[in-house]
CSV table of C-alpha atoms and ligand atoms in Angstrom, one decimal:
chain,number,residue,atom,x,y,z
Y,1,MET,CA,0.0,0.0,0.0
Y,2,ARG,CA,1.3,3.5,-0.8
Y,3,ASP,CA,1.8,6.1,1.8
Y,4,ASP,CA,-1.2,8.3,1.1
Y,5,PRO,CA,-0.9,11.7,2.8
Y,6,ARG,CA,-4.6,11.7,3.5
Y,7,ASP,CA,-4.7,8.2,5.1
Y,8,PRO,CA,-5.0,8.8,8.8
Y,9,ARG,CA,-2.9,5.7,9.5
Y,10,PHE,CA,0.2,7.6,8.4
Y,11,PRO,CA,2.0,10.3,10.4
Y,12,SER,CA,2.2,12.3,7.2
Y,13,SER,CA,-1.6,12.8,7.4
Y,14,PRO,CA,-3.0,15.6,9.5
Y,15,GLY,CA,-5.7,13.2,10.6
Y,16,PHE,CA,-3.1,10.9,12.2
Y,17,TRP,CA,-2.5,13.5,15.0
Y,18,ARG,CA,-5.5,13.6,17.2
Y,19,SER,CA,-4.6,15.5,20.3
Y,20,PRO,CA,-7.1,18.5,20.7
Y,21,LEU,CA,-4.3,20.4,22.5
Y,22,ARG,CA,-2.3,21.1,19.4
Y,23,GLY,CA,-2.8,24.5,17.9
Y,24,PRO,CA,-1.2,27.9,17.3
Y,25,TRP,CA,-2.0,29.2,20.8
Y,26,PHE,CA,-0.3,26.4,22.7
Y,27,THR,CA,2.7,26.4,20.4
Y,28,SER,CA,3.0,30.2,20.5
Y,29,VAL,CA,2.9,30.4,24.3
Y,30,LEU,CA,5.6,27.8,24.7
Y,31,GLY,CA,7.6,29.4,21.9
Y,32,LEU,CA,7.7,32.8,23.5
Y,33,VAL,CA,8.8,31.3,26.9
Y,34,LEU,CA,11.6,29.5,25.0
Y,35,LEU,CA,12.5,32.7,23.2
Y,36,VAL,CA,13.3,34.5,26.5
Y,37,GLY,CA,14.7,31.4,28.3
Y,38,ILE,CA,17.0,30.2,25.5
Y,39,THR,CA,18.3,33.8,25.0
Y,40,VAL,CA,19.3,33.9,28.7
Y,41,LEU,CA,20.9,30.4,28.4
Y,42,PHE,CA,22.9,31.5,25.4
Y,43,VAL,CA,24.2,34.7,27.0
Y,44,THR,CA,25.0,33.1,30.4
Y,45,GLY,CA,26.7,30.3,28.4
Y,46,LEU,CA,28.9,32.7,26.5
Y,47,VAL,CA,29.7,34.6,29.7
Y,48,SER,CA,30.6,31.4,31.5
Y,49,TYR,CA,32.9,30.6,28.6
Y,50,ALA,CA,34.6,34.0,28.9
Y,51,ALA,CA,35.1,33.4,32.7
Y,52,TYR,CA,37.7,30.7,31.8
Y,53,ASN,CA,39.9,33.4,30.3
Y,54,PRO,CA,40.5,31.2,27.2
Y,55,GLY,CA,42.2,34.0,25.4
Y,56,LEU,CA,44.9,34.2,28.2
Y,57,SER,CA,46.6,30.9,27.6
Y,58,PRO,CA,46.3,27.6,25.7
Y,59,VAL,CA,46.0,25.9,29.2
Y,60,ASN,CA,42.6,27.5,29.7
Y,61,ASP,CA,41.5,27.2,26.1
Y,62,LYS,CA,39.4,24.1,25.3
Y,63,THR,CA,38.5,25.4,21.8
Y,64,PRO,CA,41.7,26.7,20.2
Y,65,ASP,CA,40.0,26.7,16.8
Y,66,LYS,CA,37.1,29.0,17.7
Y,67,GLY,CA,38.4,31.9,15.6
Y,68,ILE,CA,35.9,34.6,15.2
Y,69,LEU,CA,33.5,33.0,17.7
Y,70,GLY,CA,35.8,34.3,20.4
Y,71,PHE,CA,35.2,37.9,19.3
Y,72,TYR,CA,33.5,38.9,22.5
Y,73,LEU,CA,36.0,37.5,25.0
Y,74,PHE,CA,37.1,39.9,27.7
Y,75,ALA,CA,39.3,40.0,30.8
Y,76,TRP,CA,37.1,38.3,33.4
Y,77,PRO,CA,36.6,40.7,36.4
Y,78,THR,CA,37.0,39.9,40.1
Y,79,ASN,CA,33.9,41.8,41.1
Y,80,PRO,CA,31.3,41.1,42.3
Y,81,HIS,CA,32.9,38.1,44.0
Y,82,TRP,CA,29.8,36.0,43.4
Y,83,LEU,CA,29.6,36.8,39.6
Y,84,TYR,CA,30.4,33.3,38.4
Y,85,ARG,CA,28.3,31.7,41.1
Y,86,LEU,CA,25.2,33.7,39.9
Y,87,ASN,CA,25.9,33.3,36.2
Y,88,GLN,CA,26.4,29.6,36.3
Y,89,GLY,CA,23.6,29.0,38.8
Y,90,VAL,CA,21.2,30.8,36.4
Y,91,HIS,CA,22.6,28.9,33.4
Y,92,VAL,CA,22.3,25.4,34.8
Y,93,THR,CA,19.1,25.9,36.9
Y,94,LEU,CA,17.3,27.6,34.0
Y,95,GLY,CA,18.5,25.0,31.5
Y,96,VAL,CA,17.2,22.1,33.6
Y,97,SER,CA,13.9,23.9,34.3
Y,98,LEU,CA,13.2,24.6,30.7
Y,99,ILE,CA,13.4,20.9,29.7
Y,100,PRO,CA,9.6,20.3,30.0
Y,101,VAL,CA,8.9,23.5,28.0
Y,102,LEU,CA,11.2,22.3,25.3
Y,103,LEU,CA,9.7,18.9,25.2
Y,104,ALA,CA,6.2,20.3,25.1
Y,105,LYS,CA,7.1,22.7,22.3
Y,106,LEU,CA,8.6,19.9,20.2
Y,107,TRP,CA,5.5,17.7,20.9
Y,108,SER,CA,3.2,20.5,19.9
Y,109,VAL,CA,4.8,20.8,16.4
Y,110,VAL,CA,5.7,17.2,15.7
Y,111,PRO,CA,3.0,16.7,13.0
Y,112,ARG,CA,5.0,19.2,10.9
Y,113,LEU,CA,8.1,17.0,11.1
Y,114,PHE,CA,6.2,14.3,9.1
Y,115,ALA,CA,4.4,16.7,6.7
Y,116,LEU,CA,4.5,15.8,3.0
Y,117,PRO,CA,5.7,16.8,0.5
Y,118,PRO,CA,9.1,17.4,2.1
Y,119,ALA,CA,9.4,20.8,0.5
Y,120,ARG,CA,6.8,22.8,-1.4
Y,121,SER,CA,9.3,25.4,-2.6
Y,122,LEU,CA,13.0,26.4,-2.2
Y,123,ALA,CA,12.1,28.7,0.7
Y,124,HIS,CA,10.1,25.9,2.4
Y,125,ALA,CA,13.1,23.5,1.9
Y,126,LEU,CA,15.4,26.0,3.5
Y,127,GLU,CA,13.0,26.5,6.4
Y,128,ARG,CA,12.9,22.8,7.0
Y,129,ILE,CA,16.6,22.4,6.9
Y,130,SER,CA,16.9,25.3,9.5
Y,131,LEU,CA,14.4,23.4,11.6
Y,132,LEU,CA,16.6,20.3,11.6
Y,133,LEU,CA,19.5,22.4,12.9
Y,134,LEU,CA,17.1,24.0,15.4
Y,135,VAL,CA,15.6,20.8,16.8
Y,136,GLY,CA,18.9,18.9,16.5
Y,137,GLY,CA,20.8,21.8,18.1
Y,138,ALA,CA,18.3,22.1,21.0
Y,139,LEU,CA,18.4,18.4,21.8
Y,140,PHE,CA,22.2,18.3,21.5
Y,141,GLU,CA,22.7,21.3,23.8
Y,142,PHE,CA,20.2,20.1,26.5
Y,143,VAL,CA,21.6,16.6,26.4
Y,144,THR,CA,25.3,17.5,26.6
Y,145,GLY,CA,24.5,20.0,29.3
Y,146,VAL,CA,22.5,17.6,31.4
Y,147,LEU,CA,25.1,14.8,31.0
Y,148,ASN,CA,27.9,17.1,32.0
Y,149,VAL,CA,26.0,18.2,35.1
Y,150,GLN,CA,24.7,14.7,36.1
Y,151,LEU,CA,27.6,12.4,35.2
Y,152,ASP,CA,30.4,14.9,35.5
Y,153,TYR,CA,33.0,14.4,32.9
Y,154,VAL,CA,31.5,11.8,30.7
Y,155,PHE,CA,33.2,13.7,27.8
Y,156,PRO,CA,36.8,13.5,28.8
Y,157,GLY,CA,38.1,17.0,27.9
Y,158,SER,CA,35.6,17.4,25.1
Y,159,PHE,CA,32.4,18.7,26.7
Y,160,TYR,CA,33.5,22.4,26.2
Y,161,PRO,CA,34.0,22.2,22.4
Y,162,LEU,CA,30.8,20.2,21.9
Y,163,HIS,CA,28.6,22.5,24.0
Y,164,PHE,CA,30.3,25.7,22.7
Y,165,TYR,CA,30.2,24.9,19.0
Y,166,GLY,CA,26.8,23.3,19.4
Y,167,ALA,CA,25.5,26.5,21.0
Y,168,TRP,CA,26.5,28.6,18.0
Y,169,VAL,CA,24.9,26.3,15.5
Y,170,PHE,CA,21.8,26.0,17.6
Y,171,PHE,CA,21.5,29.8,18.3
Y,172,ALA,CA,22.0,30.7,14.7
Y,173,ALA,CA,19.1,28.5,13.7
Y,174,PHE,CA,17.1,29.8,16.8
Y,175,VAL,CA,17.5,33.4,15.7
Y,176,ALA,CA,16.4,32.6,12.2
Y,177,HIS,CA,13.4,30.7,13.5
Y,178,ALA,CA,12.5,33.4,16.0
Y,179,ALA,CA,12.7,36.1,13.4
Y,180,LEU,CA,10.4,34.1,11.1
Y,181,LYS,CA,7.9,33.0,13.7
Y,182,MET,CA,7.7,35.8,16.2
Y,183,PRO,CA,5.2,38.0,14.3
Y,184,ILE,CA,3.0,34.9,13.8
Y,185,ALA,CA,3.3,33.9,17.5
Y,186,LEU,CA,2.4,37.3,18.7
Y,187,ARG,CA,-0.6,37.5,16.3
Y,188,ASN,CA,-1.7,34.0,17.5
Y,189,LEU,CA,-1.7,35.2,21.1
Y,190,ARG,CA,-3.7,38.4,20.3
Y,191,HIS,CA,-6.4,37.1,18.0
Y,192,LEU,CA,-7.1,33.5,18.5
Y,193,ARG,CA,-8.0,31.8,15.2
Y,194,GLU,CA,-7.4,28.1,15.7
Y,195,GLU,CA,-9.4,26.6,12.8
Y,196,GLY,CA,-7.7,26.1,9.6
Y,197,ASN,CA,-4.2,26.0,11.2
Y,198,ASP,CA,-2.1,23.1,10.2
Y,199,LEU,CA,-1.3,22.3,13.8
Y,200,VAL,CA,-5.0,21.8,14.7
Y,201,SER,CA,-6.1,18.2,14.3
Y,202,PRO,CA,-8.9,17.8,11.7
Y,203,ARG,CA,-10.4,14.9,13.7
Y,204,PRO,CA,-9.5,15.7,17.3
Y,205,ALA,CA,-10.0,13.1,20.0
Y,206,ASP,CA,-12.1,14.1,23.1
Y,207,PRO,CA,-10.1,16.4,25.4
Y,208,THR,CA,-8.9,15.0,28.7
Y,209,VAL,CA,-7.4,18.4,29.8
Y,210,SER,CA,-7.8,21.9,28.5
Y,211,ARG,CA,-5.0,23.8,26.8
Y,212,ARG,CA,-4.5,25.9,29.8
Y,213,GLY,CA,-4.5,22.8,32.0
Y,214,ALA,CA,-1.8,21.3,29.8
Y,215,LEU,CA,0.3,24.5,30.2
Y,216,TRP,CA,-0.1,24.3,34.0
Y,217,PHE,CA,1.2,20.7,33.7
Y,218,VAL,CA,4.3,21.8,31.8
Y,219,GLY,CA,4.8,24.7,34.1
Y,220,GLY,CA,4.4,22.4,37.1
Y,221,GLY,CA,7.1,20.1,35.6
Y,222,SER,CA,9.4,23.1,35.3
Y,223,LEU,CA,8.7,24.2,38.8
Y,224,LEU,CA,9.4,20.7,40.1
Y,225,LEU,CA,12.8,20.6,38.3
Y,226,PHE,CA,13.6,24.1,39.6
Y,227,ALA,CA,12.8,23.1,43.1
Y,228,THR,CA,14.9,20.0,43.0
Y,229,THR,CA,17.9,21.7,41.3
Y,230,ALA,CA,18.2,25.2,42.7
Y,231,GLY,CA,19.2,24.1,46.2
Y,232,GLN,CA,22.7,23.1,44.9
Y,233,ASN,CA,23.6,26.7,45.0
Y,234,PHE,CA,23.1,27.0,48.8
Y,235,ASP,CA,24.2,25.3,52.0
Y,236,GLY,CA,22.5,23.4,54.7
Y,237,PRO,CA,18.9,22.4,54.5
Y,238,LEU,CA,18.4,24.1,51.1
Y,239,ARG,CA,21.2,21.9,49.5
Y,240,ARG,CA,19.3,18.8,50.6
Y,241,THR,CA,16.3,19.9,48.5
Y,242,ALA,CA,18.5,19.5,45.4
Y,243,LEU,CA,17.5,15.9,44.9
Y,244,LEU,CA,18.1,15.9,41.2
Y,245,ALA,CA,21.5,17.5,41.4
Y,246,PRO,CA,24.5,15.2,42.0
Y,247,HIS,CA,26.1,17.8,44.2
Y,248,GLY,CA,22.9,18.5,46.0
Y,249,GLY,CA,21.0,16.1,48.3
Y,250,ARG,CA,24.0,14.1,49.4
Y,251,GLU,CA,25.5,15.5,52.5
Y,252,PRO,CA,28.9,17.1,51.8
Y,253,GLY,CA,30.1,16.3,55.4
Y,254,SER,CA,30.2,18.6,58.4
Y,255,GLY,CA,32.8,20.7,60.2
Y,256,PRO,CA,34.9,23.6,58.7
Y,257,ASN,CA,35.8,21.6,55.7
Y,258,GLY,CA,32.3,20.3,55.2
Y,259,PHE,CA,31.4,22.0,52.0
Y,260,GLN,CA,31.1,20.5,48.5
Y,261,ILE,CA,34.1,18.6,47.1
Y,262,ASN,CA,34.5,18.3,43.4
Y,263,LYS,CA,37.3,15.7,43.1
Y,264,THR,CA,38.8,14.0,46.1
Y,265,ALA,CA,42.5,13.7,46.8
Y,266,ALA,CA,42.2,10.0,46.2
Y,267,TYR,CA,40.5,10.5,42.8
Y,268,ALA,CA,43.2,13.0,41.8
Y,269,GLY,CA,45.9,10.5,42.8
Y,270,ILE,CA,47.4,12.7,45.5
Y,271,ASP,CA,49.5,10.6,47.9
Y,272,ALA,CA,49.7,11.9,51.6
Y,273,ALA,CA,53.4,11.2,51.4
Y,274,GLU,CA,53.9,14.0,48.9
Y,275,THR,CA,52.1,16.6,50.9
Y,276,GLY,CA,53.8,16.0,54.2
Y,277,PRO,CA,55.8,18.7,56.0
Y,278,ASP,CA,59.2,17.2,55.0
Y,279,THR,CA,58.4,16.5,51.4
Y,280,TRP,CA,56.1,19.3,50.0
Y,281,GLN,CA,57.7,22.5,48.8
Y,282,LEU,CA,56.0,25.2,46.8
Y,283,VAL,CA,58.1,26.4,43.9
Y,284,VAL,CA,57.6,30.0,42.9
Y,285,ALA,CA,59.2,31.2,39.7
Y,286,GLY,CA,59.4,34.7,38.2
Y,287,ARG,CA,61.5,37.6,37.0
Y,288,THR,CA,64.2,37.3,39.6
Y,289,GLY,CA,64.5,33.5,39.8
Y,290,THR,CA,63.0,30.7,41.7
Y,291,VAL,CA,62.0,30.5,45.4
Y,292,ARG,CA,61.1,27.3,47.3
Y,293,LEU,CA,58.9,27.5,50.3
Y,294,SER,CA,57.8,24.8,52.8
Y,295,ARG,CA,54.4,25.1,54.4
Y,296,SER,CA,55.9,26.5,57.6
Y,297,GLN,CA,57.9,29.1,55.6
Y,298,LEU,CA,54.7,30.1,53.9
Y,299,LEU,CA,53.0,30.5,57.2
Y,300,GLU,CA,55.6,33.1,58.2
Y,301,LEU,CA,54.6,35.4,55.4
Y,302,PRO,CA,51.7,37.8,56.0
Y,303,LEU,CA,48.5,35.9,56.1
Y,304,HIS,CA,45.2,37.4,54.9
Y,305,SER,CA,41.6,36.3,54.9
Y,306,SER,CA,38.9,36.5,52.3
Y,307,ALA,CA,35.3,35.2,52.1
Y,308,LEU,CA,34.8,33.6,48.7
Y,309,PRO,CA,32.6,30.8,47.3
Y,310,ILE,CA,33.5,27.8,45.1
Y,311,ALA,CA,31.3,27.9,42.0
Y,312,CYS,CA,31.6,25.1,39.6
Y,313,VAL,CA,30.7,25.1,35.9
Y,314,GLU,CA,28.3,22.2,36.7
Y,315,GLY,CA,26.0,24.7,38.4
Y,316,TRP,CA,26.7,23.9,42.1
Y,317,SER,CA,28.2,26.4,44.4
Y,318,THR,CA,28.9,27.0,48.1
Y,319,SER,CA,28.2,30.1,50.1
Y,320,ASP,CA,31.3,32.2,51.0
Y,321,GLN,CA,33.9,30.2,52.9
Y,322,TRP,CA,36.6,31.9,55.0
Y,323,TRP,CA,39.9,31.3,53.4
Y,324,ARG,CA,43.2,32.2,54.9
Y,325,GLY,CA,46.6,32.3,53.2
Y,326,VAL,CA,49.2,34.3,51.3
Y,327,ARG,CA,48.1,36.9,48.8
Y,328,LEU,CA,49.0,36.0,45.2
Y,329,ARG,CA,50.4,39.4,44.7
Y,330,ASP,CA,52.7,39.0,47.7
Y,331,LEU,CA,54.1,35.8,46.2
Y,332,ALA,CA,54.6,37.7,42.9
Y,333,ALA,CA,56.6,40.3,44.9
Y,334,LEU,CA,58.9,37.5,46.1
Y,335,VAL,CA,60.0,36.8,42.6
Y,336,GLY,CA,60.5,40.4,41.3
Y,337,TYR,CA,57.0,41.9,40.7
Y,338,ASP,CA,56.8,44.4,43.5
Y,339,ASP,CA,53.8,46.5,42.4
Y,340,ASP,CA,52.9,45.2,39.0
Y,341,PRO,CA,51.7,41.6,39.4
Y,342,PRO,CA,51.7,39.8,36.0
Y,343,ASP,CA,49.8,36.7,34.8
Y,344,LEU,CA,50.3,33.5,36.7
Y,345,PHE,CA,50.6,29.9,35.6
Y,346,VAL,CA,49.6,27.4,38.4
Y,347,GLU,CA,50.5,23.6,38.4
Y,348,SER,CA,49.2,21.0,40.8
Y,349,LEU,CA,50.9,18.0,42.3
Y,350,GLN,CA,48.2,16.0,40.3
Y,351,ARG,CA,49.8,14.2,37.4
Y,352,ARG,CA,46.8,13.5,35.2
Y,353,GLY,CA,43.5,15.2,34.5
Y,354,ALA,CA,42.4,18.3,32.7
Y,355,PHE,CA,42.2,20.6,35.7
Y,356,ARG,CA,45.7,20.1,37.1
Y,357,LYS,CA,47.0,23.4,35.5
Y,358,ALA,CA,45.4,26.8,35.2
Y,359,ALA,CA,46.3,30.3,34.1
Y,360,LEU,CA,45.2,33.4,36.0
Y,361,ARG,CA,45.2,36.9,34.5
Y,362,ALA,CA,47.1,39.8,36.1
Y,363,ASN,CA,43.9,41.5,37.3
Y,364,GLN,CA,43.1,38.3,39.2
Y,365,VAL,CA,46.6,38.1,40.7
Y,366,ALA,CA,46.4,41.7,41.8
Y,367,ASP,CA,43.2,41.5,43.7
Y,368,PRO,CA,43.9,41.5,47.4
Y,369,ARG,CA,41.4,38.8,48.0
Y,370,SER,CA,43.1,36.3,45.7
Y,371,LEU,CA,45.0,33.9,47.9
Y,372,LEU,CA,47.1,30.8,48.0
Y,373,ALA,CA,44.9,29.4,50.8
Y,374,LEU,CA,46.3,27.3,53.6
Y,375,TYR,CA,43.3,27.4,55.9
Y,376,VAL,CA,39.6,27.3,55.4
Y,377,ASN,CA,37.0,28.3,58.0
Y,378,GLY,CA,39.7,28.4,60.7
Y,379,GLU,CA,41.1,24.9,60.0
Y,380,GLU,CA,43.8,23.5,57.9
Y,381,LEU,CA,42.6,22.7,54.4
Y,382,SER,CA,41.5,19.0,54.3
Y,383,PRO,CA,43.3,16.8,51.8
Y,384,ASP,CA,40.1,16.8,49.6
Y,385,HIS,CA,40.0,20.6,49.5
Y,386,GLY,CA,43.6,20.9,48.4
Y,387,TYR,CA,46.0,20.5,51.3
Y,388,PRO,CA,48.7,21.8,51.6
Y,389,ALA,CA,47.7,24.8,49.5
Y,390,ARG,CA,45.2,25.9,46.9
Y,391,ILE,CA,44.3,28.9,44.8
Y,392,ILE,CA,41.1,30.9,45.6
Y,393,VAL,CA,40.2,33.9,43.4
Y,394,PRO,CA,37.1,36.1,43.6
Y,395,ALA,CA,34.4,35.6,40.9
Y,396,ALA,CA,36.4,32.9,39.1
Y,397,PRO,CA,35.0,29.5,38.1
Y,398,GLY,CA,35.9,26.6,40.3
Y,399,VAL,CA,38.2,25.1,37.8
Y,400,LEU,CA,40.6,28.0,38.1
Y,401,ASN,CA,40.9,27.4,41.9
Y,402,THR,CA,43.6,24.8,41.6
Y,403,LYS,CA,44.0,22.4,44.5
Y,404,TRP,CA,47.3,20.7,45.8
Y,405,VAL,CA,49.4,23.5,44.2
Y,406,ALA,CA,53.0,22.5,43.5
Y,407,ARG,CA,54.4,25.3,41.3
Y,408,MET,CA,53.5,28.9,40.5
Y,409,THR,CA,55.1,30.7,37.6
Y,410,PHE,CA,54.7,34.5,37.4
Y,411,GLY,CA,55.2,36.3,34.1
Y,412,ASP,CA,53.2,37.6,31.2
Y,413,LEU,CA,51.6,34.7,29.4
C,1,MTE,N1,44.3,20.0,41.0
C,1,MTE,C1,43.0,20.1,40.8
C,1,MTE,N2,42.4,21.3,41.2
C,1,MTE,C2,41.1,21.5,41.0
C,1,MTE,C3,40.3,20.5,40.4
C,1,MTE,C4,40.9,19.3,40.0
C,1,MTE,O1,40.3,18.4,39.4
C,1,MTE,N3,42.3,19.2,40.2
C,1,MTE,N4,38.9,20.7,40.2
C,1,MTE,C5,38.6,22.1,40.1
C,1,MTE,C6,37.1,22.3,40.0
C,1,MTE,S1,36.4,21.9,38.5
C,1,MTE,C7,36.4,22.8,41.0
C,1,MTE,S2,34.7,23.2,40.9
C,1,MTE,C8,37.0,23.1,42.4
C,1,MTE,C9,36.3,22.5,43.5
C,1,MTE,O2,36.9,22.7,44.7
C,1,MTE,P1,36.5,21.9,46.0
C,1,MTE,O3,36.5,20.5,45.7
C,1,MTE,O4,37.4,22.3,47.1
C,1,MTE,O5,35.0,22.4,46.3
C,1,MTE,O6,38.4,22.7,42.4
C,1,MTE,C10,39.1,22.9,41.2
C,1,MTE,N5,40.5,22.6,41.5
C,2,MO,MO1,34.3,22.6,38.6
């Protein structure tokens, strides 16, 4: 039997799709929510990418071939000190919360995916190709984002390029789609004319829920995801509400070092023997040579405190912790940079893994709150939080706060 477009047994036939919910109003409401939401996701995503300072050094740059797509990169500031925490909290929480809206939107237009003929004109063919990029791009961005948050590091070293290039492809198709459809969507919301629209089923089944009811259902799903994700940005009882976030519900431990840990010392292969008082030495290199300092020698330098959070790209963060240690700019002064701190290249004791090295920009080194921390919340750093010493910089993403520091090289990168 041939695939007759009018035969309601085939998905290419409008009669195949029977839900009475489908129609221009439902699709337009969801579309306008996504227009705002996805724009915020794209902007916070680009901002998050800039926070890595990829233009500073190849060490920070996961997408060296980005070319013109890096046009907007800027020197990431150190103020306000919660900048990355807010940006990434919004990016991840909003992204997770929009999943039901995205799925409902795709469901609402799925008959068009099967519509025949495949293209009525050149313009229609182009529109359908852009829709493939749009739908494929949306699914790709949401799936890679959720996998990175949930399974941390399923893409060894390659999440950033996938999510970054995917975002550009997706957003280009999204802008084209929004420009084409926004006038129609706004018209649909103002004067409701459902009949005759290709989304409306010609032989609708009996409704089990109203269109408004279905929207409440989608919104309720979003709210539920929000409520079980957002808590990972806070401490205490709120964090335990983040049931869907891997760094939420689970208790991060108690006591001064009882805040979220990203990778443990055991995971990073840090042996207690290499961090002991007789073995560990910090190597500081710069204009005037190299200095080696034991932990007790570091403790004789002027110590300062700063209250700063850890904020991870995966969307979890801690509230401000009290760090105490040596200012990065004081360490720069030890190797010849008295009042003009330069960039800094930090290396960890860790031998493998993408996050064992990081580059910090001169403005981050110069900030008086930027420390090589030795204590947190009044206690020595625990092995998992980076003992004997770790970097902490205001407003920076967690990945730049290198733990188990072994070597610091000051100089323009
Ligand atoms: N050497 C080293 N430092 C590291 C990491 C790492 O894997 N190795 N992870 C980074 C990341 S991604 C984050 S979010 C923070 C987390 O710090 P915490 O475990 O003390 O909360 O440490 C950073 N410092
Ligand atoms: Mo992180």
